[in-house]
mmCIF file with all atom_site columns, C-alpha atoms in Angstrom:
data_model
loop_
_atom_site.group_PDB
_atom_site.id
_atom_site.type_symbol
_atom_site.label_atom_id
_atom_site.label_alt_id
_atom_site.label_comp_id
_atom_site.label_asym_id
_atom_site.label_entity_id
_atom_site.label_seq_id
_atom_site.pdbx_PDB_ins_code
_atom_site.Cartn_x
_atom_site.Cartn_y
_atom_site.Cartn_z
_atom_site.occupancy
_atom_site.B_iso_or_equiv
_atom_site.pdbx_formal_charge
_atom_site.auth_seq_id
_atom_site.auth_comp_id
_atom_site.auth_asym_id
_atom_site.auth_atom_id
_atom_site.pdbx_PDB_model_num
ATOM 1   C CA . MET A 1 1   ? 87.246  193.707 110.243 1.00 52.00 ? 1   MET A CA 1
ATOM 2   C CA . ALA A 1 2   ? 83.881  192.094 109.283 1.00 50.00 ? 2   ALA A CA 1
ATOM 3   C CA . ARG A 1 3   ? 85.475  189.953 107.049 1.00 50.00 ? 3   ARG A CA 1
ATOM 4   C CA . SER A 1 4   ? 88.015  188.364 109.936 1.00 52.00 ? 4   SER A CA 1
ATOM 5   C CA . ILE A 1 5   ? 84.991  187.902 112.146 1.00 49.00 ? 5   ILE A CA 1
ATOM 6   C CA . LEU A 1 6   ? 82.930  186.196 109.828 1.00 43.00 ? 6   LEU A CA 1
ATOM 7   C CA . ASP A 1 7   ? 86.334  183.982 109.526 1.00 49.00 ? 7   ASP A CA 1
ATOM 8   C CA . LEU A 1 8   ? 86.717  183.499 113.107 1.00 43.00 ? 8   LEU A CA 1
ATOM 9   C CA . LEU A 1 9   ? 83.001  182.457 113.871 1.00 42.00 ? 9   LEU A CA 1
ATOM 10  C CA . LEU A 1 10  ? 83.314  179.705 110.673 1.00 41.00 ? 10  LEU A CA 1
ATOM 11  C CA . ILE A 1 11  ? 86.813  178.202 111.391 1.00 42.00 ? 11  ILE A CA 1
ATOM 12  C CA . VAL A 1 12  ? 84.915  177.672 115.608 1.00 39.00 ? 12  VAL A CA 1
ATOM 13  C CA . VAL A 1 13  ? 81.569  176.205 113.496 1.00 38.00 ? 13  VAL A CA 1
ATOM 14  C CA . VAL A 1 14  ? 83.891  173.363 111.901 1.00 38.00 ? 14  VAL A CA 1
ATOM 15  C CA . ALA A 1 15  ? 85.832  172.762 114.573 1.00 43.00 ? 15  ALA A CA 1
ATOM 16  C CA . GLY A 1 16  ? 83.130  172.427 116.580 1.00 45.00 ? 16  GLY A CA 1
ATOM 17  C CA . ALA A 1 17  ? 80.994  170.009 114.165 1.00 42.00 ? 17  ALA A CA 1
ATOM 18  C CA . ALA A 1 18  ? 84.346  167.705 113.757 1.00 43.00 ? 18  ALA A CA 1
ATOM 19  C CA . TYR A 1 19  ? 84.156  167.594 117.320 1.00 40.00 ? 19  TYR A CA 1
ATOM 20  C CA . TYR A 1 20  ? 80.632  166.407 117.861 1.00 39.00 ? 20  TYR A CA 1
ATOM 21  C CA . MET A 1 21  ? 81.174  163.634 114.449 1.00 44.00 ? 21  MET A CA 1
ATOM 22  C CA . GLY A 1 22  ? 83.866  162.804 116.622 1.00 44.00 ? 22  GLY A CA 1
ATOM 23  C CA . THR A 1 23  ? 81.981  161.670 120.134 1.00 40.00 ? 23  THR A CA 1
ATOM 24  C CA . GLN A 1 24  ? 79.516  160.292 118.087 1.00 41.00 ? 24  GLN A CA 1
ATOM 25  C CA . THR A 1 25  ? 81.644  158.265 115.908 1.00 43.00 ? 25  THR A CA 1
ATOM 26  C CA . GLN A 1 26  ? 82.706  156.483 118.982 1.00 48.00 ? 26  GLN A CA 1
ATOM 27  C CA . GLN A 1 27  ? 79.779  155.162 119.500 1.00 52.00 ? 27  GLN A CA 1
ATOM 28  C CA . PRO A 1 28  ? 79.427  151.109 119.653 1.00 57.00 ? 28  PRO A CA 1
ATOM 29  C CA . ALA A 1 29  ? 78.966  149.700 116.220 1.00 54.00 ? 29  ALA A CA 1
ATOM 30  C CA . THR A 1 30  ? 75.482  147.936 115.663 1.00 57.00 ? 30  THR A CA 1
ATOM 31  C CA . VAL A 1 31  ? 76.287  144.701 115.265 1.00 63.00 ? 31  VAL A CA 1
ATOM 32  C CA . LEU A 1 32  ? 74.377  142.720 112.935 1.00 66.00 ? 32  LEU A CA 1
ATOM 33  C CA . LEU A 1 33  ? 73.747  138.934 112.498 1.00 68.00 ? 33  LEU A CA 1
ATOM 34  C CA . SER A 1 34  ? 73.283  137.659 108.726 1.00 68.00 ? 34  SER A CA 1
ATOM 35  C CA . THR A 1 35  ? 69.792  136.218 107.956 1.00 60.00 ? 35  THR A CA 1
ATOM 36  C CA . ASP A 1 36  ? 71.655  132.874 107.746 1.00 69.00 ? 36  ASP A CA 1
ATOM 37  C CA . GLY A 1 37  ? 73.338  132.911 110.921 1.00 81.00 ? 37  GLY A CA 1
ATOM 38  C CA . ARG A 1 38  ? 76.921  132.637 109.589 1.00 90.00 ? 38  ARG A CA 1
ATOM 39  C CA . THR A 1 39  ? 78.183  136.199 109.292 1.00 93.00 ? 39  THR A CA 1
ATOM 40  C CA . ARG A 1 40  ? 78.383  138.993 111.577 1.00 95.00 ? 40  ARG A CA 1
ATOM 41  C CA . PHE A 1 41  ? 78.616  142.986 110.339 1.00 93.00 ? 41  PHE A CA 1
ATOM 42  C CA . ASP A 1 42  ? 79.625  146.299 111.464 1.00 94.00 ? 42  ASP A CA 1
ATOM 43  C CA . SER A 1 43  ? 77.280  148.409 110.637 1.00 91.00 ? 43  SER A CA 1
ATOM 44  C CA . ASN A 1 44  ? 80.048  151.663 110.712 1.00 93.00 ? 44  ASN A CA 1
ATOM 45  C CA . THR A 1 45  ? 81.511  150.082 107.318 1.00 94.00 ? 45  THR A CA 1
ATOM 46  C CA . ASN A 1 46  ? 79.232  146.956 106.349 1.00 94.00 ? 46  ASN A CA 1
ATOM 47  C CA . ILE A 1 47  ? 82.361  144.412 106.597 1.00 96.00 ? 47  ILE A CA 1
ATOM 48  C CA . ALA A 1 48  ? 81.029  141.404 107.226 1.00 95.00 ? 48  ALA A CA 1
ATOM 49  C CA . PHE A 1 49  ? 83.016  138.455 109.466 1.00 96.00 ? 49  PHE A CA 1
ATOM 50  C CA . PRO A 1 50  ? 82.351  135.184 109.194 1.00 96.00 ? 50  PRO A CA 1
ATOM 51  C CA . MET A 1 51  ? 81.133  133.488 112.213 1.00 96.00 ? 51  MET A CA 1
ATOM 52  C CA . SER A 1 52  ? 84.278  130.792 111.044 1.00 96.00 ? 52  SER A CA 1
ATOM 53  C CA . HIS A 1 53  ? 87.227  130.945 109.911 1.00 95.00 ? 53  HIS A CA 1
ATOM 54  C CA . VAL A 1 54  ? 90.449  128.773 108.591 1.00 95.00 ? 54  VAL A CA 1
ATOM 55  C CA . PHE A 1 55  ? 93.511  131.102 109.166 1.00 94.00 ? 55  PHE A CA 1
ATOM 56  C CA . PRO A 1 56  ? 96.647  130.017 107.495 1.00 90.00 ? 56  PRO A CA 1
ATOM 57  C CA . ILE A 1 57  ? 98.284  129.130 110.595 1.00 87.00 ? 57  ILE A CA 1
ATOM 58  C CA . SER A 1 58  ? 95.446  127.766 112.929 1.00 83.00 ? 58  SER A CA 1
ATOM 59  C CA . LYS A 1 59  ? 93.738  124.998 112.353 1.00 80.00 ? 59  LYS A CA 1
ATOM 60  C CA . PRO A 1 60  ? 90.737  124.130 112.843 1.00 90.00 ? 60  PRO A CA 1
ATOM 61  C CA . PRO A 1 61  ? 88.455  126.681 112.026 1.00 95.00 ? 61  PRO A CA 1
ATOM 62  C CA . LEU A 1 62  ? 88.524  129.600 114.785 1.00 97.00 ? 62  LEU A CA 1
ATOM 63  C CA . SER A 1 63  ? 84.775  131.236 116.039 1.00 97.00 ? 63  SER A CA 1
ATOM 64  C CA . LEU A 1 64  ? 84.311  134.648 115.501 1.00 97.00 ? 64  LEU A CA 1
ATOM 65  C CA . LEU A 1 65  ? 84.244  136.257 118.991 1.00 96.00 ? 65  LEU A CA 1
ATOM 66  C CA . ALA A 1 66  ? 83.624  140.089 118.660 1.00 96.00 ? 66  ALA A CA 1
ATOM 67  C CA . ILE A 1 67  ? 83.928  142.666 116.163 1.00 96.00 ? 67  ILE A CA 1
ATOM 68  C CA . GLY A 1 68  ? 84.368  146.034 116.557 1.00 96.00 ? 68  GLY A CA 1
ATOM 69  C CA . THR A 1 69  ? 85.846  149.726 114.454 1.00 96.00 ? 69  THR A CA 1
ATOM 70  C CA . ARG A 1 70  ? 89.309  151.451 114.066 1.00 97.00 ? 70  ARG A CA 1
ATOM 71  C CA . LYS A 1 71  ? 88.075  154.971 114.112 1.00 95.00 ? 71  LYS A CA 1
ATOM 72  C CA . LYS A 1 72  ? 90.829  157.928 113.032 1.00 93.00 ? 72  LYS A CA 1
ATOM 73  C CA . ALA A 1 73  ? 88.816  161.041 113.992 1.00 91.00 ? 73  ALA A CA 1
ATOM 74  C CA . ILE A 1 74  ? 85.800  160.912 111.697 1.00 91.00 ? 74  ILE A CA 1
ATOM 75  C CA . LEU A 1 75  ? 87.048  158.247 109.505 1.00 95.00 ? 75  LEU A CA 1
ATOM 76  C CA . ASN A 1 76  ? 86.627  154.381 109.640 1.00 96.00 ? 76  ASN A CA 1
ATOM 77  C CA . VAL A 1 77  ? 89.415  153.229 109.233 1.00 97.00 ? 77  VAL A CA 1
ATOM 78  C CA . TYR A 1 78  ? 89.023  149.347 109.093 1.00 97.00 ? 78  TYR A CA 1
ATOM 79  C CA . SER A 1 79  ? 86.885  146.945 111.175 1.00 97.00 ? 79  SER A CA 1
ATOM 80  C CA . LEU A 1 80  ? 88.675  144.219 112.780 1.00 98.00 ? 80  LEU A CA 1
ATOM 81  C CA . GLY A 1 81  ? 87.561  140.678 114.358 1.00 97.00 ? 81  GLY A CA 1
ATOM 82  C CA . VAL A 1 82  ? 88.655  138.526 117.076 1.00 98.00 ? 82  VAL A CA 1
ATOM 83  C CA . TYR A 1 83  ? 88.540  134.708 116.252 1.00 98.00 ? 83  TYR A CA 1
ATOM 84  C CA . VAL A 1 84  ? 89.256  131.934 119.563 1.00 97.00 ? 84  VAL A CA 1
ATOM 85  C CA . SER A 1 85  ? 89.671  128.236 119.340 1.00 96.00 ? 85  SER A CA 1
ATOM 86  C CA . ALA A 1 86  ? 86.722  126.059 120.273 1.00 96.00 ? 86  ALA A CA 1
ATOM 87  C CA . SER A 1 87  ? 88.924  125.577 123.652 1.00 95.00 ? 87  SER A CA 1
ATOM 88  C CA . LEU A 1 88  ? 89.511  128.978 124.336 1.00 96.00 ? 88  LEU A CA 1
ATOM 89  C CA . SER A 1 89  ? 85.770  129.895 123.329 1.00 96.00 ? 89  SER A CA 1
ATOM 90  C CA . LYS A 1 90  ? 84.506  127.786 125.927 1.00 95.00 ? 90  LYS A CA 1
ATOM 91  C CA . ALA A 1 91  ? 86.776  128.946 128.705 1.00 95.00 ? 91  ALA A CA 1
ATOM 92  C CA . ILE A 1 92  ? 85.555  132.635 127.660 1.00 96.00 ? 92  ILE A CA 1
ATOM 93  C CA . SER A 1 93  ? 81.910  131.024 128.090 1.00 94.00 ? 93  SER A CA 1
ATOM 94  C CA . ASN A 1 94  ? 82.450  129.753 131.410 1.00 94.00 ? 94  ASN A CA 1
ATOM 95  C CA . LEU A 1 95  ? 83.441  133.182 132.598 1.00 94.00 ? 95  LEU A CA 1
ATOM 96  C CA . ASP A 1 96  ? 81.164  134.746 135.394 1.00 89.00 ? 96  ASP A CA 1
ATOM 97  C CA . ASP A 1 97  ? 82.008  138.263 134.373 1.00 90.00 ? 97  ASP A CA 1
ATOM 98  C CA . SER A 1 98  ? 82.428  139.426 131.210 1.00 87.00 ? 98  SER A CA 1
ATOM 99  C CA . LYS A 1 99  ? 84.844  142.401 132.221 1.00 88.00 ? 99  LYS A CA 1
ATOM 100 C CA . LYS A 1 100 ? 87.292  139.133 132.713 1.00 94.00 ? 100 LYS A CA 1
ATOM 101 C CA . VAL A 1 101 ? 87.201  138.106 128.682 1.00 95.00 ? 101 VAL A CA 1
ATOM 102 C CA . CYS A 1 102 ? 90.068  140.743 127.747 1.00 95.00 ? 102 CYS A CA 1
ATOM 103 C CA . ASN A 1 103 ? 92.445  139.194 130.793 1.00 95.00 ? 103 ASN A CA 1
ATOM 104 C CA . THR A 1 104 ? 91.833  135.850 129.890 1.00 96.00 ? 104 THR A CA 1
ATOM 105 C CA . LEU A 1 105 ? 92.858  136.471 126.025 1.00 96.00 ? 105 LEU A CA 1
ATOM 106 C CA . LEU A 1 106 ? 95.683  138.032 126.750 1.00 95.00 ? 106 LEU A CA 1
ATOM 107 C CA . GLU A 1 107 ? 96.784  134.869 128.680 1.00 95.00 ? 107 GLU A CA 1
ATOM 108 C CA . SER A 1 108 ? 95.285  131.937 126.950 1.00 96.00 ? 108 SER A CA 1
ATOM 109 C CA . LYS A 1 109 ? 98.049  129.884 125.359 1.00 95.00 ? 109 LYS A CA 1
ATOM 110 C CA . HIS A 1 110 ? 95.379  128.642 123.012 1.00 96.00 ? 110 HIS A CA 1
ATOM 111 C CA . PRO A 1 111 ? 95.036  129.798 119.261 1.00 96.00 ? 111 PRO A CA 1
ATOM 112 C CA . LYS A 1 112 ? 93.830  133.283 118.512 1.00 97.00 ? 112 LYS A CA 1
ATOM 113 C CA . ALA A 1 113 ? 93.892  136.028 116.020 1.00 98.00 ? 113 ALA A CA 1
ATOM 114 C CA . VAL A 1 114 ? 92.538  139.087 114.877 1.00 98.00 ? 114 VAL A CA 1
ATOM 115 C CA . GLN A 1 115 ? 91.537  140.161 111.345 1.00 98.00 ? 115 GLN A CA 1
ATOM 116 C CA . LEU A 1 116 ? 91.376  143.683 110.091 1.00 98.00 ? 116 LEU A CA 1
ATOM 117 C CA . THR A 1 117 ? 89.776  144.854 106.818 1.00 98.00 ? 117 THR A CA 1
ATOM 118 C CA . PHE A 1 118 ? 89.603  147.825 105.400 1.00 98.00 ? 118 PHE A CA 1
ATOM 119 C CA . SER A 1 119 ? 86.746  150.072 105.108 1.00 97.00 ? 119 SER A CA 1
ATOM 120 C CA . MET A 1 120 ? 89.711  152.749 103.037 1.00 97.00 ? 120 MET A CA 1
ATOM 121 C CA . SER A 1 121 ? 92.893  151.979 101.221 1.00 97.00 ? 121 SER A CA 1
ATOM 122 C CA . ILE A 1 122 ? 96.227  153.649 103.300 1.00 96.00 ? 122 ILE A CA 1
ATOM 123 C CA . GLY A 1 123 ? 99.300  153.744 102.535 1.00 96.00 ? 123 GLY A CA 1
ATOM 124 C CA . PRO A 1 124 ? 101.799 150.971 103.588 1.00 96.00 ? 124 PRO A CA 1
ATOM 125 C CA . GLU A 1 125 ? 104.288 152.948 105.768 1.00 96.00 ? 125 GLU A CA 1
ATOM 126 C CA . LYS A 1 126 ? 101.545 154.214 107.907 1.00 96.00 ? 126 LYS A CA 1
ATOM 127 C CA . VAL A 1 127 ? 99.805  150.728 107.997 1.00 97.00 ? 127 VAL A CA 1
ATOM 128 C CA . ALA A 1 128 ? 103.093 149.221 109.462 1.00 97.00 ? 128 ALA A CA 1
ATOM 129 C CA . GLU A 1 129 ? 103.702 152.201 111.588 1.00 96.00 ? 129 GLU A CA 1
ATOM 130 C CA . ALA A 1 130 ? 99.985  152.625 113.521 1.00 96.00 ? 130 ALA A CA 1
ATOM 131 C CA . VAL A 1 131 ? 100.423 148.029 114.120 1.00 96.00 ? 131 VAL A CA 1
ATOM 132 C CA . SER A 1 132 ? 104.194 148.787 115.374 1.00 95.00 ? 132 SER A CA 1
ATOM 133 C CA . GLN A 1 133 ? 103.131 151.185 118.479 1.00 93.00 ? 133 GLN A CA 1
ATOM 134 C CA . LEU A 1 134 ? 103.903 148.668 121.225 1.00 95.00 ? 134 LEU A CA 1
ATOM 135 C CA . ASP A 1 135 ? 105.004 150.089 124.273 1.00 89.00 ? 135 ASP A CA 1
ATOM 136 C CA . GLY A 1 136 ? 106.940 147.624 126.484 1.00 93.00 ? 136 GLY A CA 1
ATOM 137 C CA . VAL A 1 137 ? 108.484 146.283 123.679 1.00 97.00 ? 137 VAL A CA 1
ATOM 138 C CA . ASP A 1 138 ? 112.822 145.861 122.355 1.00 97.00 ? 138 ASP A CA 1
ATOM 139 C CA . LYS A 1 139 ? 112.964 148.682 119.696 1.00 96.00 ? 139 LYS A CA 1
ATOM 140 C CA . ASP A 1 140 ? 115.046 146.833 117.449 1.00 98.00 ? 140 ASP A CA 1
ATOM 141 C CA . ILE A 1 141 ? 112.104 143.737 117.682 1.00 97.00 ? 141 ILE A CA 1
ATOM 142 C CA . VAL A 1 142 ? 109.590 146.697 116.890 1.00 97.00 ? 142 VAL A CA 1
ATOM 143 C CA . LYS A 1 143 ? 111.728 148.071 113.855 1.00 97.00 ? 143 LYS A CA 1
ATOM 144 C CA . GLU A 1 144 ? 112.140 144.475 112.701 1.00 98.00 ? 144 GLU A CA 1
ATOM 145 C CA . PHE A 1 145 ? 107.842 143.610 112.728 1.00 98.00 ? 145 PHE A CA 1
ATOM 146 C CA . HIS A 1 146 ? 107.732 147.172 110.795 1.00 97.00 ? 146 HIS A CA 1
ATOM 147 C CA . ASP A 1 147 ? 109.892 146.134 108.356 1.00 97.00 ? 147 ASP A CA 1
ATOM 148 C CA . LEU A 1 148 ? 108.078 142.829 107.984 1.00 97.00 ? 148 LEU A CA 1
ATOM 149 C CA . VAL A 1 149 ? 105.170 143.964 107.789 1.00 97.00 ? 149 VAL A CA 1
ATOM 150 C CA . LEU A 1 150 ? 106.255 147.120 105.673 1.00 97.00 ? 150 LEU A CA 1
ATOM 151 C CA . ASN A 1 151 ? 107.868 144.896 102.899 1.00 96.00 ? 151 ASN A CA 1
ATOM 152 C CA . GLY A 1 152 ? 104.613 142.273 103.395 1.00 96.00 ? 152 GLY A CA 1
ATOM 153 C CA . MET A 1 153 ? 103.015 144.720 101.671 1.00 95.00 ? 153 MET A CA 1
ATOM 154 C CA . GLY A 1 154 ? 105.096 144.755 98.757  1.00 93.00 ? 154 GLY A CA 1
ATOM 155 C CA . GLY A 1 155 ? 104.929 148.522 98.700  1.00 88.00 ? 155 GLY A CA 1
ATOM 156 C CA . GLY A 1 156 ? 101.139 148.322 97.804  1.00 92.00 ? 156 GLY A CA 1
ATOM 157 C CA . LYS A 1 157 ? 98.596  150.178 99.644  1.00 96.00 ? 157 LYS A CA 1
ATOM 158 C CA . MET A 1 158 ? 95.705  148.173 101.705 1.00 97.00 ? 158 MET A CA 1
ATOM 159 C CA . ARG A 1 159 ? 92.706  148.690 99.942  1.00 97.00 ? 159 ARG A CA 1
ATOM 160 C CA . SER A 1 160 ? 89.578  148.661 100.838 1.00 97.00 ? 160 SER A CA 1
ATOM 161 C CA . THR A 1 161 ? 87.613  145.207 101.528 1.00 96.00 ? 161 THR A CA 1
ATOM 162 C CA . GLU A 1 162 ? 91.678  144.061 101.400 1.00 98.00 ? 162 GLU A CA 1
ATOM 163 C CA . SER A 1 163 ? 92.545  142.219 104.962 1.00 98.00 ? 163 SER A CA 1
ATOM 164 C CA . MET A 1 164 ? 95.421  141.261 106.849 1.00 98.00 ? 164 MET A CA 1
ATOM 165 C CA . SER A 1 165 ? 95.610  139.247 109.980 1.00 98.00 ? 165 SER A CA 1
ATOM 166 C CA . PHE A 1 166 ? 97.480  137.989 113.185 1.00 98.00 ? 166 PHE A CA 1
ATOM 167 C CA . GLU A 1 167 ? 97.479  134.678 114.632 1.00 97.00 ? 167 GLU A CA 1
ATOM 168 C CA . TRP A 1 168 ? 98.853  133.651 117.903 1.00 97.00 ? 168 TRP A CA 1
ATOM 169 C CA . LYS A 1 169 ? 101.238 130.673 118.756 1.00 94.00 ? 169 LYS A CA 1
ATOM 170 C CA . GLY A 1 170 ? 100.826 130.402 122.705 1.00 94.00 ? 170 GLY A CA 1
ATOM 171 C CA . LEU A 1 171 ? 102.039 133.248 124.126 1.00 95.00 ? 171 LEU A CA 1
ATOM 172 C CA . ASP A 1 172 ? 105.536 134.280 122.308 1.00 96.00 ? 172 ASP A CA 1
ATOM 173 C CA . VAL A 1 173 ? 104.909 133.643 118.672 1.00 97.00 ? 173 VAL A CA 1
ATOM 174 C CA . ILE A 1 174 ? 103.039 135.643 116.228 1.00 97.00 ? 174 ILE A CA 1
ATOM 175 C CA . ALA A 1 175 ? 102.236 134.840 112.576 1.00 97.00 ? 175 ALA A CA 1
ATOM 176 C CA . VAL A 1 176 ? 101.655 138.338 109.917 1.00 98.00 ? 176 VAL A CA 1
ATOM 177 C CA . THR A 1 177 ? 98.974  137.268 107.027 1.00 97.00 ? 177 THR A CA 1
ATOM 178 C CA . ILE A 1 178 ? 98.547  139.794 104.790 1.00 97.00 ? 178 ILE A CA 1
ATOM 179 C CA . ARG A 1 179 ? 95.578  139.657 101.678 1.00 96.00 ? 179 ARG A CA 1
ATOM 180 C CA . GLY A 1 180 ? 95.711  136.003 102.338 1.00 94.00 ? 180 GLY A CA 1
ATOM 181 C CA . THR A 1 181 ? 99.476  135.456 101.797 1.00 95.00 ? 181 THR A CA 1
ATOM 182 C CA . VAL A 1 182 ? 101.502 134.726 104.980 1.00 96.00 ? 182 VAL A CA 1
ATOM 183 C CA . ILE A 1 183 ? 104.354 136.829 105.558 1.00 97.00 ? 183 ILE A CA 1
ATOM 184 C CA . GLY A 1 184 ? 106.056 135.531 108.145 1.00 97.00 ? 184 GLY A CA 1
ATOM 185 C CA . GLU A 1 185 ? 106.023 134.846 112.035 1.00 97.00 ? 185 GLU A CA 1
ATOM 186 C CA . MET A 1 186 ? 108.129 136.425 115.219 1.00 98.00 ? 186 MET A CA 1
ATOM 187 C CA . LYS A 1 187 ? 108.623 135.066 118.568 1.00 98.00 ? 187 LYS A CA 1
ATOM 188 C CA . ASP A 1 188 ? 109.597 137.579 121.169 1.00 98.00 ? 188 ASP A CA 1
ATOM 189 C CA . ARG A 1 189 ? 106.456 137.245 124.110 1.00 97.00 ? 189 ARG A CA 1
ATOM 190 C CA . ALA A 1 190 ? 106.740 141.284 124.564 1.00 97.00 ? 190 ALA A CA 1
ATOM 191 C CA . LEU A 1 191 ? 106.127 141.660 120.791 1.00 98.00 ? 191 LEU A CA 1
ATOM 192 C CA . ALA A 1 192 ? 103.459 138.905 120.655 1.00 97.00 ? 192 ALA A CA 1
ATOM 193 C CA . MET A 1 193 ? 102.022 140.448 124.121 1.00 97.00 ? 193 MET A CA 1
ATOM 194 C CA . GLY A 1 194 ? 102.234 143.766 122.615 1.00 97.00 ? 194 GLY A CA 1
ATOM 195 C CA . VAL A 1 195 ? 100.588 143.515 119.673 1.00 98.00 ? 195 VAL A CA 1
ATOM 196 C CA . LEU A 1 196 ? 97.647  141.505 121.090 1.00 97.00 ? 196 LEU A CA 1
ATOM 197 C CA . ASN A 1 197 ? 97.123  144.318 123.785 1.00 96.00 ? 197 ASN A CA 1
ATOM 198 C CA . LEU A 1 198 ? 96.993  146.682 120.987 1.00 97.00 ? 198 LEU A CA 1
ATOM 199 C CA . TYR A 1 199 ? 93.724  145.411 119.933 1.00 97.00 ? 199 TYR A CA 1
ATOM 200 C CA . VAL A 1 200 ? 92.093  143.810 122.964 1.00 96.00 ? 200 VAL A CA 1
ATOM 201 C CA . GLY A 1 201 ? 94.336  145.965 125.842 1.00 95.00 ? 201 GLY A CA 1
ATOM 202 C CA . PRO A 1 202 ? 92.508  148.590 127.998 1.00 95.00 ? 202 PRO A CA 1
ATOM 203 C CA . LYS A 1 203 ? 94.352  151.296 125.654 1.00 94.00 ? 203 LYS A CA 1
ATOM 204 C CA . SER A 1 204 ? 92.507  149.710 122.511 1.00 96.00 ? 204 SER A CA 1
ATOM 205 C CA . VAL A 1 205 ? 92.772  151.105 118.834 1.00 96.00 ? 205 VAL A CA 1
ATOM 206 C CA . SER A 1 206 ? 89.668  150.138 118.905 1.00 96.00 ? 206 SER A CA 1
ATOM 207 C CA . PRO A 1 207 ? 86.993  150.789 122.218 1.00 95.00 ? 207 PRO A CA 1
ATOM 208 C CA . THR A 1 208 ? 83.856  149.427 119.958 1.00 95.00 ? 208 THR A CA 1
ATOM 209 C CA . LEU A 1 209 ? 85.924  146.246 120.423 1.00 96.00 ? 209 LEU A CA 1
ATOM 210 C CA . ARG A 1 210 ? 86.246  146.023 123.794 1.00 95.00 ? 210 ARG A CA 1
ATOM 211 C CA . HIS A 1 211 ? 83.027  147.107 124.053 1.00 94.00 ? 211 HIS A CA 1
ATOM 212 C CA . ASP A 1 212 ? 81.711  143.888 122.051 1.00 94.00 ? 212 ASP A CA 1
ATOM 213 C CA . LEU A 1 213 ? 83.505  141.336 123.942 1.00 95.00 ? 213 LEU A CA 1
ATOM 214 C CA . GLY A 1 214 ? 82.355  142.735 127.172 1.00 93.00 ? 214 GLY A CA 1
ATOM 215 C CA . CYS A 1 215 ? 85.144  144.545 128.769 1.00 91.00 ? 215 CYS A CA 1
ATOM 216 C CA . VAL A 1 216 ? 83.748  147.405 129.505 1.00 77.00 ? 216 VAL A CA 1
#
């Protein structure tokens, strides 16, 4: 009997600790700027994002707008950065309310990109499934996108410090790059907006990103 009570108490303590740690990790990351002003760091993962980056599709270079962390329970899965064109950056800087930033990102036809840099190893199927959790998109389109990402990883895990990125051309084309190689693009407005919503929309997988954007 005493053994059962001790086991029960241990379960309660562990569960309480896990809950506490989970709530603590939902706090916004401290975004650090390098001494030379060329890089921003996510303090949750120590992953760095250059302030300017040339993506395979978008030219000229895009500018870093915000960064955040993707958390799963108490784990930091990856850091992500949102990059925008000079025209979009200017439009955002002219907004009278920072809470309009996310809607502007969703509605703008100007080039933009989201880069994911992993802080731990994740299997290809889990990555493909995670980026395909999209609302309001035809199931066949979602399956095609899922397979594009899955096949693009070549059966290998996304390992720590490896990156993948999504680029938007207008409102209906999304291109995918994995480990620096463009694996393909798809033209479907619901898909393109669904993936963008996954990161900057109200139900973003990274509340810390929306906090850095000023949308909350």
